[in-house]
Amino acid sequence: MSAHTPKALYRDEGIVLRTQKLGEADRIVTVLTRRTGKVRAVAKGVRRTKSKFGARLEPFTHVDLQLYTGRNLDIVSQAESIRSYGQEIVSDYPAYTAGTAVLETADRLTAEEKEPSLRLFLLVVGALRALGEQTHPASLVLDAFLLRAMSVAGWEPALSECARCGEAGPHRHFSVPAGGTVCPACRPTGSAMPSPVTIELLDALLTGDWARAEASQGINRREGSGLVAALLQWHLERGLRSLPLVDRTESAPRREMSLLHEA
């Protein structure tokens, strides 16, 4: 069936990434779906009242959708909530800032609409579940998501071999433009020299070794987060708006968080 067939009906499940107002009563929702990829669709009339329909189409919601294919934007005809992570995530500031960065990253990595990316969809669901249930520290969940999302996009950083020649490591230097650790022969000018423990942390996050990741110290987590953010910004060619707002202070006492947090 042609993508331009009017009123073609389809069903999919997805995570709501963002919403924006349209006119006086409607809303455009951007959803990363399991089978279709990223979809932008109009939800008609959801802003007139506090309808359950509108509440199901908020960011952080895993939703089952029925849509009609439109000429420019699709139209949501039904929405059933599978699970909303919003209340759990929004009530915890580190989880909220990390979750916002997860959604923005997913949006940015799916520049082409309706190109299926099941692996990225599953990563987003897993990250939101972990943030909502506080399975792991929020900053580690975010960095694990970012590393794995870059891997899905074809940008997996080299952590155990040279990013340029492939020589087995470990190597002491790290080059963002080169894409990871680099050997002495390939090391570009201006390469960083992170702690070997930080590189081990990134490898643990990439491979899902949570016991090793959670044994890490704050100084290595902060250094690792800086490397991950620099890699992502390099590949996206501009930074995420939400990333500088991420709260990295989960391990600090709550009364000190407002003092430690830097926007």
PDB file of N, CA, C and O in Angstrom, residues 83-111:
ATOM      1  N   ARG A  83       1.839   1.844  29.745  1.00  0.00           N
ATOM      2  CA  ARG A  83       2.407   2.223  31.042  1.00  0.00           C
ATOM      3  C   ARG A  83       2.891   3.659  30.955  1.00  0.00           C
ATOM      4  O   ARG A  83       3.532   4.036  29.976  1.00  0.00           O
ATOM      5  N   SER A  84       2.571   4.442  31.957  1.00  0.00           N
ATOM      6  CA  SER A  84       3.077   5.807  32.027  1.00  0.00           C
ATOM      7  C   SER A  84       4.202   5.862  33.052  1.00  0.00           C
ATOM      8  O   SER A  84       4.024   5.495  34.214  1.00  0.00           O
ATOM      9  N   TYR A  85       5.374   6.289  32.583  1.00  0.00           N
ATOM     10  CA  TYR A  85       6.519   6.439  33.482  1.00  0.00           C
ATOM     11  C   TYR A  85       6.619   7.859  34.029  1.00  0.00           C
ATOM     12  O   TYR A  85       7.490   8.154  34.836  1.00  0.00           O
ATOM     13  N   GLY A  86       5.705   8.740  33.559  1.00  0.00           N
ATOM     14  CA  GLY A  86       5.827  10.152  33.869  1.00  0.00           C
ATOM     15  C   GLY A  86       5.814  10.476  35.351  1.00  0.00           C
ATOM     16  O   GLY A  86       6.691  11.183  35.845  1.00  0.00           O
ATOM     17  N   GLN A  87       4.836   9.962  36.085  1.00  0.00           N
ATOM     18  CA  GLN A  87       4.714  10.313  37.502  1.00  0.00           C
ATOM     19  C   GLN A  87       5.930   9.857  38.295  1.00  0.00           C
ATOM     20  O   GLN A  87       6.459  10.593  39.134  1.00  0.00           O
ATOM     21  N   GLU A  88       6.401   8.627  38.014  1.00  0.00           N
ATOM     22  CA  GLU A  88       7.564   8.103  38.729  1.00  0.00           C
ATOM     23  C   GLU A  88       8.813   8.920  38.422  1.00  0.00           C
ATOM     24  O   GLU A  88       9.616   9.214  39.303  1.00  0.00           O
ATOM     25  N   ILE A  89       8.970   9.296  37.149  1.00  0.00           N
ATOM     26  CA  ILE A  89      10.184   9.993  36.734  1.00  0.00           C
ATOM     27  C   ILE A  89      10.153  11.452  37.152  1.00  0.00           C
ATOM     28  O   ILE A  89      11.145  11.986  37.677  1.00  0.00           O
ATOM     29  N   VAL A  90       9.023  12.127  36.951  1.00  0.00           N
ATOM     30  CA  VAL A  90       8.940  13.555  37.245  1.00  0.00           C
ATOM     31  C   VAL A  90       9.098  13.828  38.743  1.00  0.00           C
ATOM     32  O   VAL A  90       9.573  14.890  39.148  1.00  0.00           O
ATOM     33  N   SER A  91       8.724  12.872  39.591  1.00  0.00           N
ATOM     34  CA  SER A  91       8.807  13.078  41.036  1.00  0.00           C
ATOM     35  C   SER A  91      10.235  13.000  41.571  1.00  0.00           C
ATOM     36  O   SER A  91      10.473  13.311  42.739  1.00  0.00           O
ATOM     37  N   ASP A  92      11.188  12.591  40.738  1.00  0.00           N
ATOM     38  CA  ASP A  92      12.586  12.485  41.171  1.00  0.00           C
ATOM     39  C   ASP A  92      13.436  13.309  40.211  1.00  0.00           C
ATOM     40  O   ASP A  92      13.534  12.991  39.029  1.00  0.00           O
ATOM     41  N   TYR A  93      14.057  14.384  40.711  1.00  0.00           N
ATOM     42  CA  TYR A  93      14.724  15.326  39.814  1.00  0.00           C
ATOM     43  C   TYR A  93      15.846  14.696  38.994  1.00  0.00           C
ATOM     44  O   TYR A  93      15.918  14.911  37.776  1.00  0.00           O
ATOM     45  N   PRO A  94      16.758  13.917  39.587  1.00  0.00           N
ATOM     46  CA  PRO A  94      17.783  13.277  38.747  1.00  0.00           C
ATOM     47  C   PRO A  94      17.187  12.380  37.664  1.00  0.00           C
ATOM     48  O   PRO A  94      17.660  12.367  36.523  1.00  0.00           O
ATOM     49  N   ALA A  95      16.121  11.640  38.006  1.00  0.00           N
ATOM     50  CA  ALA A  95      15.477  10.776  37.012  1.00  0.00           C
ATOM     51  C   ALA A  95      14.816  11.611  35.921  1.00  0.00           C
ATOM     52  O   ALA A  95      14.866  11.269  34.736  1.00  0.00           O
ATOM     53  N   TYR A  96      14.201  12.733  36.318  1.00  0.00           N
ATOM     54  CA  TYR A  96      13.521  13.582  35.342  1.00  0.00           C
ATOM     55  C   TYR A  96      14.514  14.197  34.348  1.00  0.00           C
ATOM     56  O   TYR A  96      14.270  14.203  33.137  1.00  0.00           O
ATOM     57  N   THR A  97      15.608  14.732  34.854  1.00  0.00           N
ATOM     58  CA  THR A  97      16.577  15.356  33.939  1.00  0.00           C
ATOM     59  C   THR A  97      17.216  14.306  33.035  1.00  0.00           C
ATOM     60  O   THR A  97      17.432  14.555  31.846  1.00  0.00           O
ATOM     61  N   ALA A  98      17.499  13.127  33.586  1.00  0.00           N
ATOM     62  CA  ALA A  98      18.050  12.058  32.759  1.00  0.00           C
ATOM     63  C   ALA A  98      17.023  11.581  31.734  1.00  0.00           C
ATOM     64  O   ALA A  98      17.345  11.357  30.557  1.00  0.00           O
ATOM     65  N   GLY A  99      15.779  11.427  32.165  1.00  0.00           N
ATOM     66  CA  GLY A  99      14.726  10.978  31.254  1.00  0.00           C
ATOM     67  C   GLY A  99      14.484  11.944  30.118  1.00  0.00           C
ATOM     68  O   GLY A  99      14.259  11.542  28.965  1.00  0.00           O
ATOM     69  N   THR A 100      14.530  13.242  30.426  1.00  0.00           N
ATOM     70  CA  THR A 100      14.361  14.254  29.380  1.00  0.00           C
ATOM     71  C   THR A 100      15.468  14.133  28.336  1.00  0.00           C
ATOM     72  O   THR A 100      15.219  14.255  27.131  1.00  0.00           O
ATOM     73  N   ALA A 101      16.698  13.872  28.799  1.00  0.00           N
ATOM     74  CA  ALA A 101      17.817  13.692  27.861  1.00  0.00           C
ATOM     75  C   ALA A 101      17.645  12.422  27.030  1.00  0.00           C
ATOM     76  O   ALA A 101      18.010  12.388  25.850  1.00  0.00           O
ATOM     77  N   VAL A 102      17.080  11.369  27.619  1.00  0.00           N
ATOM     78  CA  VAL A 102      16.811  10.134  26.873  1.00  0.00           C
ATOM     79  C   VAL A 102      15.839  10.415  25.732  1.00  0.00           C
ATOM     80  O   VAL A 102      16.058  10.017  24.577  1.00  0.00           O
ATOM     81  N   LEU A 103      14.733  11.118  26.037  1.00  0.00           N
ATOM     82  CA  LEU A 103      13.733  11.400  25.015  1.00  0.00           C
ATOM     83  C   LEU A 103      14.293  12.302  23.917  1.00  0.00           C
ATOM     84  O   LEU A 103      14.038  12.079  22.733  1.00  0.00           O
ATOM     85  N   GLU A 104      15.059  13.329  24.304  1.00  0.00           N
ATOM     86  CA  GLU A 104      15.621  14.232  23.290  1.00  0.00           C
ATOM     87  C   GLU A 104      16.614  13.496  22.393  1.00  0.00           C
ATOM     88  O   GLU A 104      16.646  13.696  21.173  1.00  0.00           O
ATOM     89  N   THR A 105      17.425  12.622  22.992  1.00  0.00           N
ATOM     90  CA  THR A 105      18.379  11.842  22.195  1.00  0.00           C
ATOM     91  C   THR A 105      17.660  10.954  21.194  1.00  0.00           C
ATOM     92  O   THR A 105      18.039  10.879  20.019  1.00  0.00           O
ATOM     93  N   ALA A 106      16.612  10.273  21.648  1.00  0.00           N
ATOM     94  CA  ALA A 106      15.856   9.402  20.751  1.00  0.00           C
ATOM     95  C   ALA A 106      15.258  10.203  19.603  1.00  0.00           C
ATOM     96  O   ALA A 106      15.241   9.754  18.444  1.00  0.00           O
ATOM     97  N   ASP A 107      14.780  11.402  19.903  1.00  0.00           N
ATOM     98  CA  ASP A 107      14.210  12.270  18.872  1.00  0.00           C
ATOM     99  C   ASP A 107      15.285  12.685  17.862  1.00  0.00           C
ATOM    100  O   ASP A 107      15.082  12.640  16.645  1.00  0.00           O
ATOM    101  N   ARG A 108      16.449  13.060  18.372  1.00  0.00           N
ATOM    102  CA  ARG A 108      17.519  13.539  17.498  1.00  0.00           C
ATOM    103  C   ARG A 108      18.126  12.417  16.651  1.00  0.00           C
ATOM    104  O   ARG A 108      18.564  12.648  15.512  1.00  0.00           O
ATOM    105  N   LEU A 109      18.161  11.220  17.196  1.00  0.00           N
ATOM    106  CA  LEU A 109      18.768  10.100  16.464  1.00  0.00           C
ATOM    107  C   LEU A 109      17.844   9.521  15.403  1.00  0.00           C
ATOM    108  O   LEU A 109      18.267   8.685  14.603  1.00  0.00           O
ATOM    109  N   THR A 110      16.602   9.936  15.402  1.00  0.00           N
ATOM    110  CA  THR A 110      15.636   9.448  14.399  1.00  0.00           C
ATOM    111  C   THR A 110      15.201  10.615  13.526  1.00  0.00           C
ATOM    112  O   THR A 110      14.024  10.968  13.486  1.00  0.00           O
ATOM    113  N   ALA A 111      16.165  11.211  12.844  1.00  0.00           N
ATOM    114  CA  ALA A 111      15.884  12.389  12.012  1.00  0.00           C
ATOM    115  C   ALA A 111      14.884  12.056  10.908  1.00  0.00           C
ATOM    116  O   ALA A 111      14.019  12.864  10.561  1.00  0.00           O
TER     117      ALA A 111
END
